[in-house]
C-alpha positions as semicolon CSV with decimal commas, in nm:
position;residue;x (nm);y (nm);z (nm)
1;M;1,146;-0,361;4,240
2;S;1,007;-0,715;4,264
3;A;0,972;-0,913;3,943
4;K;0,624;-0,958;3,801
5;R;0,464;-1,297;3,837
6;D;0,377;-1,506;3,533
7;Y;0,032;-1,401;3,411
8;Y;-0,087;-1,761;3,372
9;E;0,021;-1,827;3,730
10;V;-0,165;-1,516;3,847
11;L;-0,494;-1,638;3,696
12;G;-0,425;-2,001;3,782
13;V;-0,472;-2,133;3,427
14;A;-0,262;-2,345;3,191
15;R;-0,071;-2,183;2,906
16;D;-0,308;-2,343;2,655
17;A;-0,619;-2,220;2,838
18;S;-0,909;-2,111;2,619
19;A;-1,050;-1,757;2,617
20;D;-1,350;-1,876;2,820
21;D;-1,122;-2,042;3,078
22;I;-0,928;-1,717;3,118
23;K;-1,247;-1,515;3,153
24;R;-1,388;-1,749;3,419
25;A;-1,061;-1,746;3,613
26;F;-1,045;-1,366;3,616
27;R;-1,409;-1,328;3,720
28;K;-1,350;-1,566;4,011
29;L;-1,041;-1,375;4,129
30;A;-1,210;-1,037;4,079
31;M;-1,498;-1,143;4,302
32;Q;-1,255;-1,286;4,558
33;Y;-1,017;-0,990;4,582
34;H;-1,234;-0,687;4,502
35;P;-1,188;-0,443;4,794
36;D;-1,565;-0,439;4,851
37;R;-1,535;-0,800;4,968
38;N;-1,170;-0,824;5,073
39;K;-1,016;-0,514;5,228
40;D;-0,665;-0,661;5,188
41;G;-0,715;-0,780;4,831
42;E;-0,649;-0,462;4,630
43;A;-0,300;-0,565;4,516
44;Q;-0,421;-0,908;4,401
45;F;-0,721;-0,748;4,227
46;K;-0,491;-0,515;4,029
47;E;-0,250;-0,800;3,947
48;A;-0,534;-1,019;3,817
49;S;-0,674;-0,731;3,611
50;E;-0,338;-0,669;3,442
51;A;-0,297;-1,041;3,368
52;Y;-0,646;-1,058;3,219
53;E;-0,589;-0,754;2,996
54;V;-0,291;-0,931;2,837
55;L;-0,422;-1,288;2,816
56;S;-0,767;-1,186;2,688
57;D;-0,615;-0,997;2,395
58;P;-0,489;-1,239;2,123
59;E;-0,214;-1,004;2,001
60;K;-0,083;-0,916;2,348
61;R;-0,104;-1,282;2,453
62;A;0,100;-1,392;2,150
63;R;0,373;-1,135;2,230
64;Y;0,374;-1,240;2,596
65;D;0,393;-1,612;2,510
66;R;0,692;-1,549;2,286
67;F;0,891;-1,286;2,475
68;G;0,748;-1,274;2,828
69;H;0,700;-0,942;3,009
70;Q;0,972;-0,778;2,796
71;G;0,760;-0,841;2,487
72;L;0,500;-0,594;2,615
73;N;0,739;-0,299;2,608
74;G;0,593;-0,040;2,377
75;V;0,245;-0,194;2,392
76;N;-0,036;0,035;2,504
77;M;-0,118;-0,097;2,854
78;R;-0,322;0,047;3,138
79;D;-0,124;0,135;3,449
80;Y;-0,325;-0,053;3,711
81;S;-0,090;0,051;3,992
82;H;-0,234;0,405;3,971
83;M;-0,599;0,306;3,925
84;D;-0,844;0,252;4,207
85;A;-1,072;-0,050;4,218
86;E;-1,372;0,137;4,078
87;D;-1,171;0,257;3,775
88;I;-1,066;-0,102;3,707
89;F;-1,419;-0,227;3,757
90;S;-1,548;0,020;3,497
91;V;-1,301;-0,121;3,242
92;F;-1,436;-0,475;3,282
93;E;-1,792;-0,392;3,387
94;D;-1,950;-0,562;3,085
95;M;-1,800;-0,892;3,194
96;L;-1,828;-0,854;3,573
97;G;-2,183;-0,721;3,555
98;G;-2,347;-0,633;3,885
99;A;-2,131;-0,866;4,090
100;F;-2,064;-0,595;4,348
101;G;-2,407;-0,439;4,381
102;G;-2,544;-0,104;4,268
103;R;-2,282;0,115;4,434
104;N;-2,045;0,071;4,140
105;R;-2,300;0,199;3,891
106;T;-2,366;0,504;4,105
107;R;-1,999;0,588;4,136
108;R;-1,946;0,535;3,762
109;A;-2,213;0,796;3,691
110;D;-2,027;1,035;3,922
111;Q;-1,694;0,980;3,749
112;G;-1,571;1,209;3,476
113;I;-1,500;1,126;3,114
114;D;-1,148;1,041;3,000
115;I;-1,019;1,196;2,679
116;E;-0,724;1,076;2,474
117;T;-0,467;1,249;2,258
118;V;-0,139;1,160;2,084
119;I;0,198;1,326;2,150
120;D;0,471;1,288;1,887
121;I;0,832;1,291;2,007
122;D;1,174;1,220;1,855
123;L;1,412;0,942;1,953
124;K;1,639;1,206;2,104
125;D;1,354;1,304;2,339
126;V;1,342;0,942;2,457
127;A;1,708;0,967;2,558
128;T;1,677;1,290;2,758
129;G;1,310;1,315;2,851
130;V;1,112;1,618;2,741
131;E;0,833;1,849;2,854
132;K;0,564;1,920;2,596
133;T;0,302;2,194;2,598
134;L;-0,026;2,042;2,488
135;K;-0,321;2,244;2,359
136;F;-0,655;2,067;2,325
137;E;-1,029;2,125;2,344
138;R;-1,259;1,962;2,596
139;A;-1,621;1,991;2,703
140;D;-1,626;2,209;3,014
141;F;-1,884;2,363;3,245
142;C;-2,101;2,622;3,075
143;E;-2,020;2,964;3,221
144;R;-2,375;3,094;3,177
145;C;-2,544;2,822;3,382
146;S;-2,239;2,702;3,583
147;G;-2,283;2,355;3,439
148;R;-2,641;2,302;3,566
149;G;-2,796;2,314;3,219
150;A;-3,085;2,530;3,337
151;E;-3,136;2,892;3,237
152;P;-3,021;3,126;3,518
153;G;-3,311;3,193;3,754
154;S;-3,461;2,846;3,705
155;N;-3,370;2,513;3,863
156;P;-3,364;2,151;3,748
157;V;-3,651;1,938;3,881
158;N;-3,666;1,578;3,992
159;C;-3,705;1,337;3,703
160;R;-4,064;1,216;3,675
161;T;-3,955;0,872;3,554
162;C;-3,715;0,775;3,832
163;G;-3,831;1,017;4,101
164;G;-3,486;1,172;4,129
165;Y;-3,293;0,848;4,197
166;G;-3,124;0,837;3,855
167;Q;-3,188;0,463;3,821
168;V;-3,478;0,239;3,731
169;E;-3,534;-0,133;3,770
170;R;-3,622;-0,350;3,474
171;Q;-3,795;-0,681;3,544
172;T;-3,794;-0,970;3,298
173;S;-3,996;-1,291;3,337
174;M;-3,889;-1,623;3,185
175;G;-4,134;-1,890;3,289
176;I;-4,110;-1,927;3,663
177;F;-3,791;-1,721;3,677
178;V;-3,786;-1,344;3,727
179;T;-3,473;-1,135;3,679
180;R;-3,429;-0,776;3,789
181;Q;-3,173;-0,537;3,647
182;V;-3,089;-0,190;3,777
183;M;-3,005;0,055;3,499
184;D;-2,959;0,427;3,444
185;C;-3,286;0,611;3,394
186;P;-3,342;0,660;3,017
187;T;-3,513;0,996;3,071
188;C;-3,253;1,177;3,284
189;R;-2,959;0,950;3,188
190;G;-2,872;0,882;3,551
191;R;-2,873;1,244;3,667
192;G;-3,198;1,226;3,863
193;K;-3,293;1,573;3,735
194;T;-3,456;1,710;3,424
195;I;-3,458;2,065;3,291
196;D;-3,776;2,254;3,201
197;K;-3,597;2,573;3,090
198;P;-3,269;2,483;2,916
199;C;-2,977;2,725;2,923
200;K;-2,967;2,935;2,606
201;S;-2,589;2,901;2,578
202;C;-2,543;2,525;2,615
203;R;-2,903;2,423;2,528
204;G;-2,939;2,230;2,851
205;S;-2,625;2,018;2,828
206;G;-2,439;2,219;3,092
207;R;-2,123;2,186;2,881
208;T;-1,952;2,404;2,620
209;P;-1,624;2,349;2,429
210;K;-1,325;2,515;2,592
211;E;-0,958;2,526;2,497
212;R;-0,713;2,395;2,754
213;V;-0,331;2,416;2,772
214;V;-0,132;2,175;2,993
215;S;0,232;2,080;3,033
216;V;0,317;1,710;2,999
217;K;0,644;1,571;3,135
218;I;0,762;1,271;2,931
219;P;1,020;1,061;3,120
220;P;1,343;0,932;2,961
221;G;1,321;0,578;2,824
222;I;0,952;0,585;2,737
223;H;0,842;0,348;2,459
224;H;0,629;0,400;2,152
225;G;0,262;0,336;2,236
226;Q;0,292;0,387;2,612
227;M;0,049;0,622;2,782
228;I;0,084;0,906;3,033
229;R;-0,226;0,981;3,240
230;I;-0,289;1,332;3,374
231;R;-0,546;1,319;3,649
232;G;-0,841;1,558;3,642
233;E;-0,774;1,705;3,297
234;G;-1,059;1,521;3,128
235;E;-1,424;1,616;3,100
236;P;-1,679;1,630;3,385
237;G;-1,920;1,338;3,411
238;A;-2,297;1,345;3,416
239;S;-2,324;1,470;3,772
240;G;-2,030;1,709;3,741
241;A;-1,889;1,579;4,069
242;A;-1,556;1,475;3,918
243;R;-1,348;1,516;3,606
244;G;-1,199;1,236;3,401
245;D;-0,835;1,212;3,301
246;L;-0,632;1,314;2,999
247;R;-0,460;1,010;2,847
248;C;-0,156;1,097;2,634
249;V;-0,042;0,818;2,401
250;I;0,324;0,857;2,307
251;R;0,424;0,813;1,944
252;V;0,801;0,803;1,875
253;R;0,903;0,915;1,527
254;E;1,142;0,692;1,333
255;H;1,504;0,806;1,323
256;P;1,665;0,831;0,977
257;L;1,985;0,649;1,084
258;L;1,921;0,469;1,414
259;Q;1,682;0,188;1,498
260;R;1,561;0,113;1,850
261;E;1,597;-0,238;1,994
262;G;1,468;-0,220;2,352
263;D;1,715;0,008;2,531
264;H;1,981;-0,036;2,260
265;L;2,026;0,148;1,931
266;L;2,129;-0,019;1,607
267;C;2,318;0,158;1,327
268;R;2,409;-0,010;0,996
269;M;2,737;0,152;0,890
270;P;2,862;0,108;0,532
271;I;3,243;0,100;0,475
272;S;3,462;0,016;0,177
273;F;3,637;-0,319;0,144
274;T;3,975;-0,144;0,168
275;Q;3,872;0,011;0,502
276;A;3,765;-0,333;0,622
277;A;4,090;-0,493;0,507
278;L;4,335;-0,226;0,621
279;G;4,143;-0,082;0,916
280;A;4,030;0,278;0,947
281;N;3,896;0,547;1,178
282;I;3,548;0,658;1,074
283;E;3,274;0,881;1,211
284;V;2,940;0,725;1,303
285;P;2,612;0,900;1,393
286;T;2,475;0,895;1,747
287;L;2,171;1,058;1,904
288;L;2,385;1,348;2,023
289;G;2,580;1,401;1,700
290;K;2,873;1,192;1,579
291;T;3,165;1,006;1,732
292;S;3,486;0,847;1,610
293;L;3,499;0,469;1,571
294;H;3,805;0,253;1,500
295;I;3,755;-0,026;1,245
296;P;4,016;-0,298;1,311
297;A;4,204;-0,439;1,011
298;G;4,039;-0,752;0,876
299;T;3,688;-0,660;0,991
300;Q;3,428;-0,891;0,835
301;Y;3,084;-0,812;0,691
302;G;2,819;-0,808;0,964
303;A;3,064;-0,749;1,248
304;A;2,906;-0,567;1,545
305;I;3,100;-0,300;1,732
306;R;2,951;-0,184;2,061
307;L;2,950;0,176;2,180
308;A;2,883;0,133;2,551
309;G;2,636;0,377;2,708
310;N;2,534;0,538;2,379
311;G;2,187;0,383;2,378
312;L;1,869;0,480;2,565
313;P;1,791;0,486;2,938
314;N;1,576;0,211;3,084
315;L;1,238;0,356;3,187
316;Q;1,244;0,188;3,531
317;S;1,613;0,173;3,630
318;G;1,759;0,460;3,423
319;R;2,048;0,234;3,320
320;M;2,183;0,325;2,976
321;G;2,175;0,084;2,685
322;D;2,442;0,064;2,413
323;Q;2,467;0,156;2,047
324;I;2,552;-0,137;1,821
325;V;2,729;-0,048;1,496
326;E;2,675;-0,322;1,237
327;I;2,941;-0,318;0,964
328;V;2,822;-0,337;0,604
329;I;3,106;-0,379;0,351
330;E;3,025;-0,230;0,013
331;V;3,175;-0,355;-0,313
332;P;3,201;-0,086;-0,583
333;K;2,988;-0,145;-0,893
334;K;3,212;0,059;-1,123
335;L;3,592;0,055;-1,132
336;S;3,841;0,253;-1,336
337;R;4,094;0,070;-1,556
338;E;4,369;0,149;-1,306
339;Q;4,164;0,010;-1,016
340;K;4,092;-0,310;-1,210
341;D;4,461;-0,359;-1,288
342;L;4,553;-0,309;-0,924
343;L;4,290;-0,558;-0,809
344;R;4,409;-0,819;-1,063
345;K;4,762;-0,784;-0,930
346;F;4,627;-0,814;-0,578
347;A;4,432;-1,128;-0,674
348;E;4,752;-1,292;-0,797
349;T;4,903;-1,252;-0,451
350;E;4,599;-1,371;-0,250
351;D;4,673;-1,643;0,000
352;E;4,383;-1,869;0,091
353;S;4,526;-1,924;0,438
354;A;4,491;-1,551;0,504
355;L;4,113;-1,576;0,451
356;P;3,993;-1,784;0,747
357;E;3,627;-1,789;0,642
358;S;3,709;-1,894;0,283
359;K;3,970;-2,148;0,392
360;G;3,728;-2,314;0,631
361;F;3,453;-2,323;0,368
362;F;3,669;-2,472;0,094
363;D;3,819;-2,729;0,331
364;R;3,469;-2,847;0,421
365;M;3,367;-2,849;0,054
366;R;3,666;-3,071;-0,040
367;E;3,581;-3,312;0,240
368;Y;3,222;-3,326;0,122
369;L;3,318;-3,393;-0,241
370;D;3,562;-3,665;-0,132
371;Y;3,281;-3,823;0,070
372;L;3,046;-3,820;-0,232
373;T;3,313;-3,977;-0,455
374;K;3,389;-4,249;-0,201
375;S;3,020;-4,325;-0,145
376;A;2,957;-4,349;-0,521
377;G;3,246;-4,600;-0,556
378;E;3,114;-4,821;-0,275
379;E;2,766;-4,836;-0,429
380;K;2,884;-4,956;-0,779
381;P;2,755;-5,311;-0,860
382;R;3,021;-5,581;-0,868
């Protein structure tokens, strides 16, 4: 898989470019590479669209500036590689306007309506992948009128406003200038037809609520906030020629003991100071249960012990991350008389040279105090 290009490079703007600069750059590239004008430009059009989605959003841009492409893991992003040019155009239509003529508006009216839902999964599901059965309700074709909206036995008629075209032209005069804008007909809402005898079941809408059950395969390594698109499981559009998609946003529940860091898992493991000093074998939690971990003698607070391959799979490569066990040494708040006596005897035998961190600190502190004393002596007036 080839590495993604820098988004600023894709749009040809500086890293401190303003929002208007980014918008102008994207519009220029969109007009240059849109397949309507450049049959070989689809890949560049999708690349520019992805770059614009990130750099036009202040939060996504801040994450990208700080962490690069990796910083967008877990961020809800459109998958432009699986969208056609008209889908992408509809996303940015408000900005691109009628740059590519009226055909885009006509196709948009023919497209279905996307619907969105949330799927909750556990961290363990991220490790193995999971298949979820999803039950939801969508607007579907009315069975009584087969989605036409007209009472059986009657037929829709051509709209009297637009003459059946589904679009009207609005003309605006500003001095010597005249602008014309093509828009969906307000009477038939772009359908080109009106209904004199509405269906008694759907009241002329052609749509009724219907329950739908689908199976959703969630791949291993997916991140919180990412989306899975199921083609054709959305609602039919105005013309009924096509259905939209079902967009499933993944929400990963927090684990009570493990924290996700990219493809790695982090576990803060408390141990006693005697276990840290003498060494011990302990059991630590993993996604699949528990495993034995050896704590070497003399382990210090904050030490990180790596369990290779016990993390999560990478969504693209499938390579497994690791589990990092961070050692937290606990000091007891209450001691028995016997424990206090034993610790006092132990304190009498402590050797500073056996405590490398303490020895280094106190050596530096003595050097610093000697320096202050010497400096104070040199500054005394004669």
